[in-house]
mmCIF file of C-alpha atoms and ligand atoms in Angstrom:
data_model
loop_
_atom_site.group_PDB
_atom_site.id
_atom_site.type_symbol
_atom_site.label_atom_id
_atom_site.label_comp_id
_atom_site.label_asym_id
_atom_site.label_seq_id
_atom_site.Cartn_x
_atom_site.Cartn_y
_atom_site.Cartn_z
ATOM 1 C CA MET A 120 51.411 77.936 99.445
ATOM 2 C CA VAL A 121 54.856 79.590 99.429
ATOM 3 C CA GLU A 122 55.321 78.610 95.806
ATOM 4 C CA LYS A 123 52.032 80.222 94.945
ATOM 5 C CA SER A 124 53.026 83.493 96.595
ATOM 6 C CA PHE A 125 56.150 83.565 94.402
ATOM 7 C CA ARG A 126 54.286 83.061 91.151
ATOM 8 C CA ILE A 127 53.264 86.273 89.400
ATOM 9 C CA SER A 128 50.138 85.968 87.253
ATOM 10 C CA PRO A 129 49.894 87.473 83.735
ATOM 11 C CA GLU A 130 47.329 89.994 85.089
ATOM 12 C CA THR A 131 49.755 91.124 87.773
ATOM 13 C CA ILE A 132 52.540 91.434 85.187
ATOM 14 C CA ASN A 133 50.295 93.695 83.087
ATOM 15 C CA LYS A 134 49.506 95.767 86.151
ATOM 16 C CA ILE A 135 53.236 96.062 86.953
ATOM 17 C CA ILE A 136 53.894 97.316 83.400
ATOM 18 C CA LYS A 137 51.080 99.874 83.702
ATOM 19 C CA ASP A 138 52.311 101.074 87.094
ATOM 20 C CA PHE A 139 55.842 101.268 85.705
ATOM 21 C CA HIS A 140 54.592 103.610 82.988
ATOM 22 C CA SER A 141 52.840 105.913 85.426
ATOM 23 C CA GLU A 142 55.843 105.973 87.766
ATOM 24 C CA MET A 143 58.131 106.771 84.798
ATOM 25 C CA SER A 144 55.942 109.703 83.747
ATOM 26 C CA ALA A 145 55.663 110.969 87.319
ATOM 27 C CA GLY A 146 59.434 110.737 87.825
ATOM 28 C CA LEU A 147 60.168 112.550 84.558
ATOM 29 C CA SER A 148 57.860 115.414 85.396
ATOM 30 C CA GLY A 149 59.219 115.812 88.895
ATOM 31 C CA ARG A 150 56.161 114.404 90.670
ATOM 32 C CA LYS A 151 56.483 111.967 93.575
ATOM 33 C CA SER A 152 57.566 108.569 92.223
ATOM 34 C CA SER A 153 59.542 105.515 93.245
ATOM 35 C CA LEU A 154 61.415 105.908 89.929
ATOM 36 C CA ALA A 155 63.938 108.758 90.132
ATOM 37 C CA MET A 156 64.236 109.056 86.290
ATOM 38 C CA ILE A 157 67.512 110.979 86.525
ATOM 39 C CA PRO A 158 68.631 113.125 83.554
ATOM 40 C CA THR A 159 72.298 112.249 83.056
ATOM 41 C CA PHE A 160 73.489 114.753 80.435
ATOM 42 C CA ALA A 161 74.994 111.822 78.523
ATOM 43 C CA SER A 162 74.234 111.854 74.806
ATOM 44 C CA MET A 163 74.267 108.912 72.416
ATOM 45 C CA PRO A 164 77.548 108.182 70.587
ATOM 46 C CA THR A 165 77.799 107.899 66.815
ATOM 47 C CA GLY A 166 80.498 105.234 66.853
ATOM 48 C CA SER A 167 83.094 107.533 65.315
ATOM 49 C CA GLU A 168 84.481 108.950 68.586
ATOM 50 C CA THR A 169 88.198 108.260 69.104
ATOM 51 C CA GLY A 170 90.877 108.711 71.756
ATOM 52 C CA ARG A 171 92.557 107.256 74.791
ATOM 53 C CA PHE A 172 90.950 107.410 78.199
ATOM 54 C CA ILE A 173 91.119 106.096 81.733
ATOM 55 C CA ALA A 174 87.968 104.700 83.297
ATOM 56 C CA LEU A 175 87.199 104.196 86.978
ATOM 57 C CA ASP A 176 84.432 101.766 87.842
ATOM 58 C CA LEU A 177 82.958 101.756 91.341
ATOM 59 C CA GLY A 178 79.646 100.220 92.267
ATOM 60 C CA GLY A 179 79.760 96.473 92.808
ATOM 61 C CA THR A 180 81.984 93.895 94.409
ATOM 62 C CA ASN A 181 85.167 95.210 92.796
ATOM 63 C CA PHE A 182 86.710 98.552 91.997
ATOM 64 C CA ARG A 183 88.299 98.616 88.540
ATOM 65 C CA ILE A 184 90.620 100.895 86.640
ATOM 66 C CA LEU A 185 90.912 100.558 82.879
ATOM 67 C CA GLU A 186 92.876 102.133 80.078
ATOM 68 C CA ILE A 187 90.599 102.326 77.055
ATOM 69 C CA THR A 188 91.138 103.198 73.419
ATOM 70 C CA LEU A 189 88.266 104.156 71.159
ATOM 71 C CA GLY A 190 89.225 103.343 67.605
ATOM 72 C CA GLY A 191 86.157 104.736 65.802
ATOM 73 C CA ARG A 192 83.866 102.576 63.632
ATOM 74 C CA GLY A 193 82.529 100.915 66.759
ATOM 75 C CA ARG A 194 85.892 99.528 67.908
ATOM 76 C CA ILE A 195 86.877 99.654 71.571
ATOM 77 C CA SER A 196 89.956 98.077 73.124
ATOM 78 C CA ILE A 197 91.265 97.764 76.661
ATOM 79 C CA PRO A 198 95.100 97.825 76.663
ATOM 80 C CA ALA A 199 95.299 97.570 80.463
ATOM 81 C CA GLN A 200 93.032 96.993 83.398
ATOM 82 C CA HIS A 201 93.246 96.186 87.065
ATOM 83 C CA ARG A 202 90.664 94.900 89.501
ATOM 84 C CA PHE A 203 90.881 95.805 93.201
ATOM 85 C CA ARG A 204 88.784 93.793 95.616
ATOM 86 C CA LEU A 205 86.880 96.109 97.933
ATOM 87 C CA LYS A 206 87.107 95.383 101.619
ATOM 88 C CA THR A 207 84.127 96.031 103.853
ATOM 89 C CA ARG A 208 86.136 98.649 105.748
ATOM 90 C CA ASP A 209 86.786 100.583 102.510
ATOM 91 C CA ILE A 210 83.108 100.867 101.645
ATOM 92 C CA THR A 211 81.642 101.362 105.117
ATOM 93 C CA GLY A 212 84.351 103.538 106.664
ATOM 94 C CA THR A 213 84.967 107.241 106.207
ATOM 95 C CA GLN A 214 84.641 109.249 103.011
ATOM 96 C CA LYS A 215 88.392 109.960 103.084
ATOM 97 C CA GLN A 216 89.170 106.239 103.310
ATOM 98 C CA LEU A 217 87.046 105.350 100.277
ATOM 99 C CA PHE A 218 88.188 108.181 98.019
ATOM 100 C CA GLY A 219 91.770 107.919 99.274
ATOM 101 C CA PHE A 220 91.684 104.256 98.264
ATOM 102 C CA ILE A 221 90.456 105.227 94.781
ATOM 103 C CA ALA A 222 93.208 107.826 94.295
ATOM 104 C CA ALA A 223 95.953 105.564 95.642
ATOM 105 C CA SER A 224 94.841 102.733 93.343
ATOM 106 C CA LEU A 225 94.834 105.078 90.342
ATOM 107 C CA LYS A 226 98.333 106.258 91.151
ATOM 108 C CA ARG A 227 99.548 102.659 91.316
ATOM 109 C CA PHE A 228 97.806 101.830 88.036
ATOM 110 C CA MET A 229 99.351 104.781 86.220
ATOM 111 C CA LEU A 230 102.834 103.964 87.482
ATOM 112 C CA ALA A 231 102.504 100.275 86.620
ATOM 113 C CA ASN A 232 101.284 101.028 83.097
ATOM 114 C CA LYS A 233 103.552 104.026 82.494
ATOM 115 C CA ILE A 234 100.661 106.405 81.933
ATOM 116 C CA GLY A 235 100.794 110.035 82.875
ATOM 117 C CA ALA A 236 103.800 112.217 83.629
ATOM 118 C CA GLY A 237 103.184 115.387 81.721
ATOM 119 C CA GLU A 238 100.318 114.379 79.465
ATOM 120 C CA LYS A 239 96.772 115.420 80.177
ATOM 121 C CA ILE A 240 94.552 112.451 80.938
ATOM 122 C CA LEU A 241 90.802 112.396 80.324
ATOM 123 C CA LEU A 242 88.976 110.202 82.768
ATOM 124 C CA GLY A 243 85.473 108.741 82.786
ATOM 125 C CA PHE A 244 84.091 107.767 86.175
ATOM 126 C CA THR A 245 81.415 105.094 86.393
ATOM 127 C CA PHE A 246 79.778 105.501 89.769
ATOM 128 C CA SER A 247 76.833 103.137 90.063
ATOM 129 C CA PHE A 248 74.663 104.748 92.672
ATOM 130 C CA PRO A 249 71.867 107.299 92.389
ATOM 131 C CA VAL A 250 73.303 110.794 91.870
ATOM 132 C CA ARG A 251 71.657 114.095 90.954
ATOM 133 C CA GLN A 252 73.535 115.716 88.049
ATOM 134 C CA THR A 253 73.437 119.268 86.694
ATOM 135 C CA ASN A 254 76.025 118.520 84.021
ATOM 136 C CA ILE A 255 77.979 115.558 82.687
ATOM 137 C CA SER A 256 80.878 115.949 85.090
ATOM 138 C CA ASN A 257 79.254 116.342 88.477
ATOM 139 C CA GLY A 258 76.913 114.322 90.656
ATOM 140 C CA ILE A 259 75.529 114.652 94.163
ATOM 141 C CA LEU A 260 75.121 111.269 95.830
ATOM 142 C CA LEU A 261 71.464 110.740 96.756
ATOM 143 C CA SER A 262 71.807 107.463 98.661
ATOM 144 C CA TRP A 263 74.140 104.522 99.070
ATOM 145 C CA ASN A 264 72.968 101.000 98.080
ATOM 146 C CA LYS A 265 74.370 97.485 97.797
ATOM 147 C CA GLY A 266 76.094 97.492 101.193
ATOM 148 C CA PHE A 267 78.051 100.753 100.684
ATOM 149 C CA SER A 268 77.753 103.264 103.503
ATOM 150 C CA ALA A 269 80.919 105.434 103.597
ATOM 151 C CA LYS A 270 80.133 108.268 105.979
ATOM 152 C CA ASN A 271 79.743 111.890 105.042
ATOM 153 C CA THR A 272 79.254 111.218 101.335
ATOM 154 C CA VAL A 273 75.484 111.408 100.726
ATOM 155 C CA GLY A 274 74.716 114.989 99.636
ATOM 156 C CA LYS A 275 78.257 115.580 98.318
ATOM 157 C CA ASP A 276 79.514 115.880 94.743
ATOM 158 C CA VAL A 277 81.481 112.665 94.225
ATOM 159 C CA VAL A 278 83.544 114.176 91.370
ATOM 160 C CA GLN A 279 84.815 116.842 93.742
ATOM 161 C CA LEU A 280 85.617 114.162 96.298
ATOM 162 C CA VAL A 281 87.690 112.238 93.736
ATOM 163 C CA ASN A 282 89.396 115.458 92.579
ATOM 164 C CA LYS A 283 90.372 116.346 96.147
ATOM 165 C CA ALA A 284 91.729 112.850 96.752
ATOM 166 C CA LEU A 285 93.725 112.987 93.486
ATOM 167 C CA LYS A 286 95.290 116.325 94.508
ATOM 168 C CA ARG A 287 96.207 114.853 97.895
ATOM 169 C CA LYS A 288 98.077 112.116 96.023
ATOM 170 C CA GLY A 289 99.823 114.646 93.777
ATOM 171 C CA LEU A 290 97.891 113.644 90.626
ATOM 172 C CA HIS A 291 97.343 117.002 88.904
ATOM 173 C CA ASN A 292 97.100 116.065 85.229
ATOM 174 C CA ILE A 293 93.761 114.265 85.340
ATOM 175 C CA LYS A 294 90.473 115.741 84.181
ATOM 176 C CA ILE A 295 87.239 113.933 85.055
ATOM 177 C CA ALA A 296 85.344 114.493 81.794
ATOM 178 C CA ALA A 297 82.264 112.418 82.619
ATOM 179 C CA LEU A 298 80.476 110.869 85.565
ATOM 180 C CA ILE A 299 78.154 108.058 84.556
ATOM 181 C CA ASN A 300 76.086 105.210 85.949
ATOM 182 C CA ASP A 301 76.870 101.599 84.897
ATOM 183 C CA THR A 302 73.536 101.402 83.049
ATOM 184 C CA ILE A 303 74.506 104.408 80.908
ATOM 185 C CA GLY A 304 77.874 102.755 80.306
ATOM 186 C CA THR A 305 76.216 99.555 79.141
ATOM 187 C CA LEU A 306 73.775 101.440 76.897
ATOM 188 C CA VAL A 307 76.416 103.595 75.166
ATOM 189 C CA THR A 308 78.929 100.757 74.807
ATOM 190 C CA LYS A 309 76.471 98.708 72.767
ATOM 191 C CA ARG A 310 75.141 101.772 70.996
ATOM 192 C CA TYR A 311 78.700 102.667 69.875
ATOM 193 C CA SER A 312 78.477 99.778 67.411
ATOM 194 C CA ASP A 313 74.701 99.174 67.235
ATOM 195 C CA PRO A 314 72.374 102.154 66.621
ATOM 196 C CA GLY A 315 69.402 99.863 67.348
ATOM 197 C CA CYS A 316 70.325 99.646 71.024
ATOM 198 C CA ASP A 317 68.032 101.751 73.180
ATOM 199 C CA LEU A 318 68.139 100.142 76.597
ATOM 200 C CA GLY A 319 71.038 99.345 78.923
ATOM 201 C CA VAL A 320 70.314 97.020 81.846
ATOM 202 C CA ILE A 321 72.358 95.795 84.797
ATOM 203 C CA LEU A 322 71.407 92.507 86.412
ATOM 204 C CA GLY A 323 74.202 91.960 88.915
ATOM 205 C CA THR A 324 74.839 92.801 92.558
ATOM 206 C CA GLY A 325 72.194 95.483 92.031
ATOM 207 C CA THR A 326 69.806 96.156 89.168
ATOM 208 C CA ASN A 327 68.861 99.208 87.117
ATOM 209 C CA ALA A 328 68.418 100.477 83.553
ATOM 210 C CA ALA A 329 68.890 103.514 81.313
ATOM 211 C CA TYR A 330 67.450 104.603 77.946
ATOM 212 C CA PRO A 331 67.589 107.650 75.642
ATOM 213 C CA GLU A 332 64.473 109.797 76.200
ATOM 214 C CA LYS A 333 63.072 111.237 72.977
ATOM 215 C CA LYS A 334 61.320 114.097 74.767
ATOM 216 C CA MET A 335 64.697 115.250 76.117
ATOM 217 C CA GLY A 336 66.635 115.175 72.856
ATOM 218 C CA GLU A 337 67.731 111.549 73.329
ATOM 219 C CA MET A 338 69.505 112.343 76.576
ATOM 220 C CA ALA A 339 70.096 109.148 78.570
ATOM 221 C CA ILE A 340 67.810 108.780 81.572
ATOM 222 C CA ASN A 341 68.948 106.726 84.532
ATOM 223 C CA ILE A 342 65.698 105.111 85.636
ATOM 224 C CA GLU A 343 66.961 103.787 89.009
ATOM 225 C CA TRP A 344 64.394 101.016 88.621
ATOM 226 C CA GLY A 345 65.758 99.140 91.629
ATOM 227 C CA ASN A 346 63.615 101.413 93.776
ATOM 228 C CA PHE A 347 60.320 100.604 91.963
ATOM 229 C CA ASN A 348 57.916 99.706 94.727
ATOM 230 C CA ARG A 349 54.586 98.685 93.175
ATOM 231 C CA LEU A 350 55.239 94.954 93.437
ATOM 232 C CA PRO A 351 53.503 92.179 95.372
ATOM 233 C CA ARG A 352 55.866 91.321 98.243
ATOM 234 C CA THR A 353 55.799 88.136 100.327
ATOM 235 C CA ILE A 354 56.494 87.876 104.062
ATOM 236 C CA TYR A 355 60.005 86.729 103.178
ATOM 237 C CA ASP A 356 60.682 89.878 101.155
ATOM 238 C CA ARG A 357 59.647 91.961 104.157
ATOM 239 C CA LYS A 358 61.673 89.865 106.578
ATOM 240 C CA MET A 359 64.806 90.220 104.480
ATOM 241 C CA ASP A 360 64.267 93.915 103.834
ATOM 242 C CA ALA A 361 64.210 94.535 107.578
ATOM 243 C CA THR A 362 67.758 93.157 107.903
ATOM 244 C CA THR A 363 69.291 95.401 105.176
ATOM 245 C CA PRO A 364 71.004 98.776 105.778
ATOM 246 C CA ASN A 365 68.294 100.512 103.673
ATOM 247 C CA PRO A 366 64.933 99.050 104.757
ATOM 248 C CA GLY A 367 61.887 100.209 102.801
ATOM 249 C CA ARG A 368 64.015 101.176 99.813
ATOM 250 C CA GLN A 369 65.081 99.390 96.601
ATOM 251 C CA THR A 370 62.049 97.070 96.632
ATOM 252 C CA LEU A 371 62.494 95.776 93.075
ATOM 253 C CA GLU A 372 66.253 95.396 93.529
ATOM 254 C CA LYS A 373 65.722 93.260 96.626
ATOM 255 C CA MET A 374 63.391 90.916 94.689
ATOM 256 C CA VAL A 375 65.654 90.733 91.646
ATOM 257 C CA SER A 376 69.372 91.264 92.154
ATOM 258 C CA GLY A 377 72.331 89.127 93.124
ATOM 259 C CA MET A 378 72.966 90.783 96.451
ATOM 260 C CA TYR A 379 69.659 89.491 97.821
ATOM 261 C CA LEU A 380 68.401 86.315 96.106
ATOM 262 C CA GLY A 381 70.554 83.886 98.093
ATOM 263 C CA GLU A 382 69.474 85.338 101.416
ATOM 264 C CA LEU A 383 65.853 85.238 100.333
ATOM 265 C CA ALA A 384 66.163 81.527 99.500
ATOM 266 C CA ARG A 385 67.921 80.859 102.817
ATOM 267 C CA LEU A 386 65.129 82.549 104.772
ATOM 268 C CA ILE A 387 62.426 80.543 102.989
ATOM 269 C CA PHE A 388 64.284 77.283 103.443
ATOM 270 C CA SER A 389 64.901 77.740 107.146
ATOM 271 C CA ASP A 390 61.305 78.821 107.701
ATOM 272 C CA MET A 391 59.802 75.865 105.806
ATOM 273 C CA THR A 392 62.009 73.183 107.314
ATOM 274 C CA ASN A 393 62.795 74.811 110.624
ATOM 275 C CA LYS A 394 66.413 73.824 109.939
ATOM 276 C CA LYS A 395 68.666 76.781 110.693
ATOM 277 C CA ILE A 396 71.746 75.233 109.142
ATOM 278 C CA LEU A 397 73.010 78.353 107.351
ATOM 279 C CA LYS A 398 73.995 81.705 108.816
ATOM 280 C CA PRO A 399 72.321 84.920 107.585
ATOM 281 C CA TRP A 400 73.668 86.151 104.249
ATOM 282 C CA GLU A 401 76.174 83.293 103.813
ATOM 283 C CA PHE A 402 74.081 81.552 101.139
ATOM 284 C CA THR A 403 74.893 83.771 98.169
ATOM 285 C CA THR A 404 73.324 84.027 94.748
ATOM 286 C CA THR A 405 76.239 82.007 93.387
ATOM 287 C CA HIS A 406 75.191 79.182 95.714
ATOM 288 C CA LEU A 407 71.589 79.662 94.636
ATOM 289 C CA SER A 408 72.449 79.379 90.946
ATOM 290 C CA LEU A 409 74.517 76.239 91.593
ATOM 291 C CA ALA A 410 71.675 74.672 93.589
ATOM 292 C CA GLU A 411 69.105 75.549 90.939
ATOM 293 C CA SER A 412 71.252 74.039 88.200
ATOM 294 C CA ASP A 413 72.224 70.859 90.066
ATOM 295 C CA ILE A 414 71.283 67.862 87.934
ATOM 296 C CA SER A 415 73.585 65.352 89.595
ATOM 297 C CA ARG A 416 72.194 62.097 90.934
ATOM 298 C CA ARG A 417 70.421 62.610 94.257
ATOM 299 C CA LEU A 418 71.531 66.242 94.145
ATOM 300 C CA GLY A 419 75.097 65.529 95.188
ATOM 301 C CA GLY A 420 76.072 69.017 94.019
ATOM 302 C CA ILE A 421 73.885 70.621 96.674
ATOM 303 C CA ALA A 422 75.283 68.264 99.324
ATOM 304 C CA ARG A 423 78.822 69.339 98.384
ATOM 305 C CA LEU A 424 77.887 72.981 98.367
ATOM 306 C CA LEU A 425 76.429 72.694 101.872
ATOM 307 C CA LYS A 426 79.513 70.882 103.062
ATOM 308 C CA GLY A 427 81.630 73.713 101.693
ATOM 309 C CA LEU A 428 79.593 76.083 103.864
ATOM 310 C CA GLY A 429 80.251 73.885 106.888
ATOM 311 C CA ALA A 430 76.599 72.778 107.023
ATOM 312 C CA PRO A 431 75.144 69.235 107.185
ATOM 313 C CA SER A 432 74.324 67.783 103.757
ATOM 314 C CA LEU A 433 70.606 67.235 104.601
ATOM 315 C CA THR A 434 68.253 64.530 103.405
ATOM 316 C CA TYR A 435 67.498 64.091 99.724
ATOM 317 C CA ALA A 436 63.976 65.455 100.291
ATOM 318 C CA ASP A 437 65.368 68.616 101.870
ATOM 319 C CA ARG A 438 67.887 69.060 99.063
ATOM 320 C CA LEU A 439 65.038 68.721 96.596
ATOM 321 C CA LEU A 440 63.109 71.379 98.474
ATOM 322 C CA MET A 441 66.149 73.658 98.449
ATOM 323 C CA LYS A 442 66.455 73.268 94.685
ATOM 324 C CA ARG A 443 62.774 74.113 94.230
ATOM 325 C CA ILE A 444 63.034 77.194 96.419
ATOM 326 C CA CYS A 445 66.071 78.415 94.477
ATOM 327 C CA GLY A 446 64.199 77.834 91.226
ATOM 328 C CA MET A 447 61.177 79.827 92.313
ATOM 329 C CA VAL A 448 63.224 82.743 93.684
ATOM 330 C CA SER A 449 65.201 83.039 90.455
ATOM 331 C CA ALA A 450 62.171 82.574 88.192
ATOM 332 C CA ARG A 451 60.346 85.395 89.972
ATOM 333 C CA SER A 452 63.411 87.616 89.678
ATOM 334 C CA ALA A 453 63.587 86.987 85.918
ATOM 335 C CA GLN A 454 59.840 87.573 85.533
ATOM 336 C CA ILE A 455 60.133 90.969 87.200
ATOM 337 C CA SER A 456 63.215 91.927 85.128
ATOM 338 C CA ALA A 457 61.383 90.935 81.954
ATOM 339 C CA ALA A 458 58.328 93.003 82.945
ATOM 340 C CA ALA A 459 60.540 96.028 83.604
ATOM 341 C CA ILE A 460 62.350 95.596 80.257
ATOM 342 C CA VAL A 461 59.031 95.360 78.409
ATOM 343 C CA ALA A 462 57.701 98.424 80.247
ATOM 344 C CA VAL A 463 60.601 100.610 79.104
ATOM 345 C CA ILE A 464 60.619 99.306 75.532
ATOM 346 C CA LEU A 465 56.860 99.924 75.276
ATOM 347 C CA ARG A 466 57.358 103.482 76.472
ATOM 348 C CA ILE A 467 59.928 104.031 73.698
ATOM 349 C CA ASP A 468 57.890 102.217 71.039
ATOM 350 C CA PRO A 469 54.307 101.563 72.220
ATOM 351 C CA GLY A 470 53.292 99.438 69.215
ATOM 352 C CA LEU A 471 56.601 97.532 69.102
ATOM 353 C CA LYS A 472 56.915 98.555 65.476
ATOM 354 C CA ARG A 473 60.661 98.054 65.227
ATOM 355 C CA GLY A 474 63.402 95.883 66.664
ATOM 356 C CA HIS A 475 65.229 96.838 69.853
ATOM 357 C CA THR A 476 68.573 95.698 71.183
ATOM 358 C CA VAL A 477 68.730 95.524 74.954
ATOM 359 C CA ALA A 478 72.318 95.624 76.224
ATOM 360 C CA ILE A 479 72.636 93.659 79.452
ATOM 361 C CA ASP A 480 75.544 93.247 81.820
ATOM 362 C CA GLY A 481 75.888 91.740 85.288
ATOM 363 C CA SER A 482 76.563 88.382 86.851
ATOM 364 C CA LEU A 483 72.965 87.105 86.867
ATOM 365 C CA PHE A 484 72.700 87.425 83.128
ATOM 366 C CA GLU A 485 76.298 86.645 82.265
ATOM 367 C CA LYS A 486 77.087 83.668 84.454
ATOM 368 C CA TRP A 487 73.782 81.922 84.797
ATOM 369 C CA PRO A 488 72.377 80.421 81.572
ATOM 370 C CA LYS A 489 69.192 79.299 83.288
ATOM 371 C CA TYR A 490 68.453 82.849 84.381
ATOM 372 C CA ARG A 491 68.852 84.033 80.812
ATOM 373 C CA SER A 492 66.367 81.484 79.584
ATOM 374 C CA HIS A 493 63.925 82.435 82.376
ATOM 375 C CA ILE A 494 64.029 86.022 81.085
ATOM 376 C CA LYS A 495 63.520 84.950 77.494
ATOM 377 C CA SER A 496 60.539 82.771 78.339
ATOM 378 C CA SER A 497 59.055 85.559 80.462
ATOM 379 C CA LEU A 498 59.388 87.957 77.506
ATOM 380 C CA VAL A 499 57.522 85.478 75.307
ATOM 381 C CA ALA A 500 54.844 85.001 77.984
ATOM 382 C CA ILE A 501 54.281 88.775 78.109
ATOM 383 C CA LEU A 502 54.615 89.732 74.428
ATOM 384 C CA LYS A 503 53.813 86.496 72.578
ATOM 385 C CA GLU A 504 55.206 86.566 69.008
ATOM 386 C CA LYS A 505 56.209 90.238 69.364
ATOM 387 C CA ALA A 506 58.933 89.120 71.784
ATOM 388 C CA ARG A 507 60.991 88.544 68.624
ATOM 389 C CA LYS A 508 61.361 92.317 68.337
ATOM 390 C CA ILE A 509 63.514 92.401 71.443
ATOM 391 C CA SER A 510 67.001 90.986 71.326
ATOM 392 C CA LEU A 511 69.011 90.648 74.490
ATOM 393 C CA ALA A 512 72.733 91.261 74.016
ATOM 394 C CA LEU A 513 75.266 90.459 76.695
ATOM 395 C CA THR A 514 77.410 93.609 76.779
ATOM 396 C CA GLN A 515 80.414 93.099 78.949
ATOM 397 C CA ASP A 516 82.485 95.828 80.444
ATOM 398 C CA GLY A 517 79.989 98.574 79.717
ATOM 399 C CA SER A 518 80.865 100.191 83.001
ATOM 400 C CA GLY A 519 84.485 100.435 81.842
ATOM 401 C CA LYS A 520 84.167 101.075 78.126
ATOM 402 C CA GLY A 521 81.084 103.265 78.480
ATOM 403 C CA ALA A 522 82.905 105.720 80.739
ATOM 404 C CA ALA A 523 85.383 106.286 77.891
ATOM 405 C CA VAL A 524 82.624 106.606 75.294
ATOM 406 C CA VAL A 525 80.812 109.272 77.301
ATOM 407 C CA ALA A 526 84.086 111.049 78.182
ATOM 408 C CA ALA A 527 84.708 111.205 74.418
ATOM 409 C CA THR A 528 81.251 112.505 73.467
ATOM 410 C CA ALA A 529 81.393 115.025 76.326
ATOM 411 C CA SER A 530 84.851 116.361 75.479
ATOM 412 C CA ASN A 531 84.005 116.682 71.770
ATOM 413 C CA SER A 532 80.881 118.728 72.343
HETATM 414 C C1 LIG B 706 72.132 101.517 91.996
HETATM 415 C C2 LIG B 706 72.158 101.907 90.538
HETATM 416 C C3 LIG B 706 72.998 100.923 89.747
HETATM 417 C C4 LIG B 706 72.547 99.490 90.005
HETATM 418 C C5 LIG B 706 73.377 98.460 89.268
HETATM 419 C C6 LIG B 706 71.745 100.060 92.152
HETATM 420 O O1 LIG B 706 71.849 99.674 93.491
HETATM 421 O O2 LIG B 706 71.211 102.334 92.699
HETATM 422 O O3 LIG B 706 72.647 103.231 90.378
HETATM 423 O O4 LIG B 706 72.900 101.224 88.384
HETATM 424 O O5 LIG B 706 72.621 99.227 91.387
HETATM 425 O O6 LIG B 706 74.708 98.486 89.627
#
């Protein structure tokens, strides 16, 4: 019964694709839609842009700072980078705390890598939340997602907030040349060396995608597909949603992305077995992927994983059930991602007349081979032999490199 409610039929997939198209059109023309379809003012690179840039990347589990060199002819290198683990108090505290943390980290990075002092630095800021932009270097935060909730930030221009924090730290030689979303970063990073790339997708802590819209002169549109809401939800989806900081929002994201899949599996398992052996949110998507991939005898891997969480190792039958639940949660996630990918590609090229590269980044796709093959088989199920026209390309570091690429295209124009 539960398994059945997690299986999406081919008819439903077709309906999802159709609804996706109407929500895309509504969003683009400013009508009410669950898809924000945000114009980003980012244009597509040619691959010949050059220069040295700093990129800030905020939007997932870590905050990163990178020094990036664009060498032209599609070459990008990262001479230095640093990853700062975000603490809950940094992302749920005050606005000053969060942006002060960003500025202080940048100051440390510049000192450690001997960057700055006197020279003018162009910076690209990847900020992976929905923002409303009126040009390439501003953005009003529309809502926080993925567990972020720093106060007093929604409704503010995040570029101004970074600028103020930089001034407070005495950093006066930095110009924020571009504010981008991680999906834009992923799209332009691949596009820098592959003109056939016309979709950038993130499948990580959160999920979203961006593409160049022909009707707007190939400007990149940030779809914010995580908020798509015309999907068949189960009681478990609703139960989990109610425990998040943003109930009723990000419906697709909560059925697809890494922040939520583990908790969804935990809820199903404890409901079906009545065994409340795991605490809310402690079974993460990393655990889920390990459980789904466990092929050891009598599922010893799952037993070990449970032990690591301080839980009893369960009977073999229960471990088998856990593995099945994890498999069905991840297969549904991949089915929905594949449907969304197909929907966007069909909007760009309704007859699938040419090949398309889809640049994808994020832990689900990068670290979980089984998830990747779920997506591929879902693409084949939807498109049959035409699935060959779509090639999925793991594009790492788009949220770092892409900020530099857009900073370069923006400062050249
Ligand atoms: C955000 C998007 C972002 C995606 C992937 C979502 O929660 O709303 O802006 O692109 O996560 O990081």
